[in-house]
Tab-separated table of C-alpha atoms and ligand atoms in Angstrom:
chain	number	residue	atom	x	y	z
V	1	MET	CA	17.496	-35.375	-29.611
V	2	PRO	CA	17.075	-31.535	-30.576
V	3	VAL	CA	20.445	-29.920	-32.018
V	4	ALA	CA	21.869	-27.994	-28.939
V	5	ILE	CA	21.699	-24.509	-30.081
V	6	ARG	CA	24.586	-22.273	-28.976
V	7	MET	CA	23.680	-18.357	-28.523
V	8	ASN	CA	26.219	-15.483	-28.164
V	9	SER	CA	26.646	-11.604	-28.178
V	10	THR	CA	24.932	-11.492	-31.572
V	11	THR	CA	21.953	-13.047	-30.021
V	12	VAL	CA	21.851	-10.552	-27.015
V	13	ILE	CA	22.319	-7.654	-29.578
V	14	ALA	CA	19.469	-9.009	-31.867
V	15	TRP	CA	17.261	-9.648	-28.904
V	16	MET	CA	17.633	-6.092	-27.654
V	17	GLY	CA	16.994	-4.677	-30.999
V	18	GLU	CA	13.834	-6.658	-31.549
V	19	SER	CA	12.658	-5.665	-28.055
V	20	ALA	CA	13.186	-1.956	-29.017
V	21	ARG	CA	11.256	-2.461	-32.086
V	22	GLU	CA	8.420	-4.416	-30.107
V	23	MET	CA	8.254	-1.487	-27.694
V	24	ARG	CA	8.057	1.077	-30.371
V	25	SER	CA	5.375	-0.631	-32.365
V	26	HIS	CA	3.273	-1.275	-28.978
V	27	ARG	CA	4.196	2.068	-27.454
V	28	ASP	CA	0.500	3.582	-27.679
V	29	LEU	CA	-0.972	0.224	-26.626
V	30	LEU	CA	1.184	0.207	-23.452
V	31	VAL	CA	0.357	4.011	-23.082
V	32	GLN	CA	-3.173	3.195	-23.062
V	33	LEU	CA	-3.024	0.235	-20.485
V	34	ASP	CA	-0.869	2.474	-18.272
V	35	ALA	CA	-3.252	5.193	-18.630
V	36	ALA	CA	-6.216	3.200	-17.385
V	37	ILE	CA	-4.538	2.047	-14.095
V	38	GLY	CA	-1.317	4.048	-13.720
V	39	ASP	CA	0.250	7.184	-15.142
V	40	GLY	CA	0.313	6.452	-18.758
V	41	ASP	CA	3.902	6.483	-19.255
V	42	HIS	CA	4.885	2.909	-19.529
V	43	GLY	CA	5.117	2.822	-23.502
V	44	ILE	CA	7.121	5.868	-23.187
V	45	ASN	CA	9.721	4.481	-20.524
V	46	MET	CA	9.914	1.240	-22.320
V	47	THR	CA	10.658	2.717	-25.597
V	48	ARG	CA	13.077	5.208	-24.219
V	49	GLY	CA	14.873	2.444	-22.148
V	50	PHE	CA	15.332	0.062	-24.956
V	51	ASP	CA	16.476	2.756	-27.481
V	52	ALA	CA	19.046	3.527	-25.042
V	53	VAL	CA	19.969	0.157	-24.709
V	54	VAL	CA	20.559	-0.319	-28.385
V	55	ALA	CA	22.711	2.905	-28.599
V	56	ALA	CA	24.837	1.579	-25.496
V	57	LEU	CA	25.330	-1.868	-27.443
V	58	ASP	CA	26.152	0.167	-30.713
V	59	GLY	CA	29.056	1.767	-28.909
V	60	ASP	CA	30.139	-1.334	-27.045
V	61	PRO	CA	29.468	-4.505	-29.118
V	62	ALA	CA	32.636	-6.355	-28.588
V	63	GLN	CA	31.966	-8.213	-25.296
V	64	PRO	CA	30.809	-11.513	-24.013
V	65	PRO	CA	26.918	-11.869	-23.927
V	66	GLY	CA	27.022	-11.658	-20.091
V	67	ARG	CA	28.837	-8.219	-20.150
V	68	LEU	CA	26.503	-6.995	-22.595
V	69	LEU	CA	23.559	-7.793	-20.648
V	70	ILE	CA	24.960	-6.173	-17.513
V	71	LEU	CA	25.515	-2.904	-19.558
V	72	CYS	CA	21.859	-3.298	-21.005
V	73	GLY	CA	20.613	-3.516	-17.322
V	74	ARG	CA	22.864	-0.473	-16.252
V	75	THR	CA	21.487	1.476	-19.216
V	76	LEU	CA	17.718	0.811	-18.512
V	77	ILE	CA	18.383	1.858	-14.775
V	78	SER	CA	19.764	5.203	-15.715
V	79	ALA	CA	17.530	5.694	-18.698
V	80	VAL	CA	14.085	4.996	-17.224
V	81	GLY	CA	12.538	6.715	-14.407
V	82	GLY	CA	9.247	4.600	-13.882
V	83	ALA	CA	9.160	1.378	-11.780
V	84	SER	CA	9.798	-0.727	-14.913
V	85	GLY	CA	13.440	0.806	-15.343
V	86	PRO	CA	15.020	-0.411	-12.194
V	87	LEU	CA	12.977	-3.694	-12.314
V	88	TRP	CA	14.046	-4.639	-15.964
V	89	GLY	CA	17.467	-3.097	-15.297
V	90	SER	CA	18.132	-5.215	-12.429
V	91	ALA	CA	16.694	-8.306	-14.222
V	92	LEU	CA	19.099	-7.908	-17.081
V	93	ARG	CA	22.198	-7.041	-14.897
V	94	ASN	CA	21.401	-10.365	-13.120
V	95	ALA	CA	20.810	-12.224	-16.063
V	96	GLY	CA	24.096	-10.911	-17.405
V	97	ARG	CA	25.967	-11.865	-14.190
V	98	SER	CA	24.537	-15.500	-14.464
V	99	LEU	CA	25.917	-15.788	-17.887
V	100	GLY	CA	29.295	-14.708	-16.805
V	101	ASP	CA	32.349	-14.264	-19.013
V	102	ALA	CA	31.636	-17.206	-21.378
V	103	ALA	CA	31.486	-16.317	-25.187
V	104	GLU	CA	28.516	-18.623	-25.695
V	105	PHE	CA	25.785	-20.059	-23.858
V	106	ASP	CA	23.157	-22.955	-24.302
V	107	ALA	CA	19.643	-23.431	-23.428
V	108	GLY	CA	20.483	-24.481	-19.685
V	109	ALA	CA	22.511	-21.276	-19.174
V	110	LEU	CA	19.657	-19.222	-20.856
V	111	LEU	CA	17.015	-20.685	-18.581
V	112	ALA	CA	19.447	-19.853	-15.575
V	113	ALA	CA	19.771	-16.382	-16.674
V	114	LEU	CA	16.192	-15.821	-16.948
V	115	GLN	CA	15.590	-17.370	-13.545
V	116	ALA	CA	18.248	-15.031	-12.383
V	117	ALA	CA	16.302	-12.184	-13.977
V	118	LEU	CA	12.858	-12.954	-12.447
V	119	ALA	CA	14.795	-13.408	-8.945
V	120	ALA	CA	16.096	-9.817	-9.538
V	121	ILE	CA	12.601	-8.450	-10.239
V	122	VAL	CA	11.187	-10.215	-7.173
V	123	ASP	CA	14.004	-9.168	-4.763
V	124	LEU	CA	13.436	-5.490	-5.966
V	125	GLY	CA	9.541	-5.449	-6.073
V	126	ALA	CA	8.436	-8.123	-3.797
V	127	ALA	CA	5.504	-9.116	-6.132
V	128	VAL	CA	4.118	-12.605	-6.106
V	129	VAL	CA	1.974	-14.034	-9.014
V	130	GLY	CA	-1.620	-12.684	-8.829
V	131	ASP	CA	-0.448	-9.362	-7.786
V	132	LYS	CA	-1.146	-8.031	-11.303
V	133	THR	CA	2.535	-7.096	-12.326
V	134	MET	CA	5.175	-8.333	-14.971
V	135	VAL	CA	5.702	-11.193	-12.703
V	136	ASP	CA	2.347	-12.569	-13.812
V	137	ALA	CA	3.787	-13.082	-17.355
V	138	LEU	CA	7.410	-13.883	-16.545
V	139	ASP	CA	6.949	-16.471	-13.627
V	140	PRO	CA	4.717	-19.137	-15.943
V	141	ALA	CA	6.815	-18.353	-18.734
V	142	ILE	CA	10.064	-19.412	-17.054
V	143	ALA	CA	8.230	-22.250	-15.699
V	144	ALA	CA	7.290	-23.257	-19.074
V	145	LEU	CA	10.693	-22.977	-20.528
V	146	ARG	CA	12.143	-25.075	-17.773
V	147	ALA	CA	9.346	-27.857	-18.194
V	148	GLY	CA	9.912	-27.784	-21.987
V	149	LEU	CA	13.544	-28.340	-21.778
V	150	ALA	CA	13.398	-31.137	-19.075
V	151	ALA	CA	10.953	-32.715	-21.423
V	152	GLY	CA	13.698	-32.712	-24.049
V	153	GLN	CA	12.229	-29.833	-26.378
V	154	SER	CA	14.658	-27.714	-28.373
V	155	VAL	CA	15.234	-24.164	-27.167
V	156	GLU	CA	13.190	-23.026	-29.919
V	157	GLU	CA	10.267	-25.257	-29.065
V	158	ALA	CA	10.609	-24.452	-25.274
V	159	LEU	CA	10.710	-20.730	-25.679
V	160	ALA	CA	7.559	-20.972	-27.862
V	161	GLY	CA	5.808	-22.578	-25.078
V	162	ALA	CA	7.321	-19.874	-22.773
V	163	VAL	CA	5.770	-17.232	-24.919
V	164	ALA	CA	2.408	-18.702	-24.826
V	165	ALA	CA	2.667	-19.059	-21.119
V	166	ALA	CA	3.637	-15.398	-20.793
V	167	GLU	CA	0.518	-14.141	-23.082
V	168	GLU	CA	-1.717	-16.393	-20.924
V	169	GLY	CA	-0.245	-14.836	-17.681
V	170	MET	CA	-0.578	-11.427	-19.282
V	171	ARG	CA	-4.243	-12.086	-20.089
V	172	SER	CA	-4.652	-13.423	-16.495
V	173	THR	CA	-3.980	-10.095	-15.001
V	174	VAL	CA	-7.287	-8.566	-16.400
V	175	PRO	CA	-9.753	-9.832	-13.684
V	176	LEU	CA	-6.923	-9.168	-10.912
V	177	GLN	CA	-6.673	-6.167	-8.499
V	178	ALA	CA	-3.367	-4.867	-8.280
V	179	ARG	CA	-1.327	-5.340	-5.118
V	180	LYS	CA	1.964	-3.660	-6.324
V	181	GLY	CA	3.104	-0.448	-7.989
V	182	ARG	CA	0.919	2.689	-8.887
V	183	ALA	CA	-1.984	0.480	-9.993
V	184	SER	CA	-2.501	-0.694	-6.479
V	185	TYR	CA	-3.374	2.786	-5.314
V	186	LEU	CA	-6.651	2.144	-7.305
V	187	GLY	CA	-7.782	-0.609	-5.471
V	188	GLU	CA	-10.830	-2.472	-6.677
V	189	ARG	CA	-10.844	0.106	-9.698
V	190	SER	CA	-7.692	-1.676	-11.183
V	191	ILE	CA	-9.793	-4.661	-11.916
V	192	GLY	CA	-10.807	-5.298	-15.659
V	193	HIS	CA	-7.690	-3.800	-17.186
V	194	GLN	CA	-4.818	-5.821	-18.393
V	195	ASP	CA	-1.464	-4.987	-16.685
V	196	PRO	CA	1.048	-2.955	-18.739
V	197	GLY	CA	4.127	-4.357	-17.315
V	198	ALA	CA	2.849	-7.836	-17.972
V	199	THR	CA	1.963	-7.020	-21.537
V	200	SER	CA	5.488	-5.447	-22.253
V	201	ALA	CA	7.297	-8.629	-20.480
V	202	ALA	CA	5.320	-10.853	-22.940
V	203	LEU	CA	6.613	-8.871	-25.931
V	204	ILE	CA	10.263	-9.003	-24.709
V	205	LEU	CA	9.918	-12.881	-24.405
V	206	ALA	CA	8.426	-12.967	-27.807
V	207	ALA	CA	11.321	-11.009	-29.178
V	208	LEU	CA	13.681	-13.506	-27.544
V	209	GLN	CA	11.838	-16.519	-29.206
V	210	ARG	CA	11.981	-14.918	-32.635
V	211	THR	CA	15.743	-14.023	-32.180
V	212	VAL	CA	16.616	-17.433	-30.999
V	213	ALA	CA	14.332	-19.118	-33.835
V	214	GLY	CA	16.341	-17.051	-36.323
V	215	ALA	CA	13.328	-14.916	-37.430
V	216	VAL	CA	15.124	-11.845	-36.535
Z	301	ADP	P1	5.462	3.445	-13.014
Z	301	ADP	O1	4.497	2.710	-12.456
Z	301	ADP	O2	6.372	4.065	-12.057
Z	301	ADP	O3	4.649	4.617	-13.831
Z	301	ADP	P2	5.905	1.955	-15.428
Z	301	ADP	O4	4.334	2.574	-15.812
Z	301	ADP	O5	6.849	2.083	-16.382
Z	301	ADP	O6	6.267	2.511	-14.121
Z	301	ADP	O7	5.549	0.473	-15.093
Z	301	ADP	C1	4.260	-0.142	-14.512
Z	301	ADP	C2	4.563	-1.678	-14.478
Z	301	ADP	O8	5.368	-2.131	-13.492
Z	301	ADP	C3	3.425	-2.277	-14.114
Z	301	ADP	O9	2.408	-2.449	-14.874
Z	301	ADP	C4	3.672	-3.488	-13.207
Z	301	ADP	O10	3.820	-4.608	-14.264
Z	301	ADP	C5	5.479	-3.244	-13.036
Z	301	ADP	N1	5.515	-3.152	-11.543
Z	301	ADP	C6	5.101	-1.985	-10.867
Z	301	ADP	N2	5.548	-2.431	-9.441
Z	301	ADP	C7	5.969	-3.679	-9.558
Z	301	ADP	C8	6.562	-4.552	-8.371
Z	301	ADP	N3	6.629	-4.166	-7.188
Z	301	ADP	N4	7.086	-5.555	-8.734
Z	301	ADP	C9	6.981	-6.142	-9.966
Z	301	ADP	N5	6.488	-5.305	-11.211
Z	301	ADP	C10	6.050	-4.035	-10.897
Z	302	MG	MG1	3.365	4.229	-15.404
């Protein structure tokens, strides 16, 4: 039996900090991907949003992890103008609500929180797998996390599987035609480009995996 890892507010703060660093270090890539099939602001939106999240957490760190995630979600919604702000904002807010007021959470609660996050994105954006959006990375990642945990893997192992699935999902967007968001206006011209939102989603999950593995 893998040792049951317990996660807490420190995990959330470290995950958000690592996500902000990932957005910053991949900002130009995300801008280039969005310039090809959108309006070129995705790297700017995500960097601004996660920097605002880190600042909000700095001001208010002494809360349970669920409350912190709700604060992160609210901050993203108000700091980011593009589609990704409300989508990721609602996602983190729903994840926080799923965790509730507990001081700690385990692998099962993490899975439920990520499922709640994806449900918020689908509720708001109505995208399904294959529409060439962040859902193409998040949906298979969460399925892999669920399968890994059900097979008895540790949360670190199951998250590593989730990141691999997110990256595969991210790459799977290249040949797709966009059916949601700004890229859908391009019709067939959106084919042949990797979706920026799927790319940042894979980076955010990789940040979570490294955080939980203690590498951050
Ligand atoms: P905008 O398109 O408003 O400029 P961003 O550039 O920040 O916003 O984000 C674009 C990304 O948002 C896309 O690459 C896609 O992954 C994601 N996205 C757009 N619309 C949707 C939607 N309806 N559902 C899920 N994700 C979406
Ligand atoms: Mg954009």
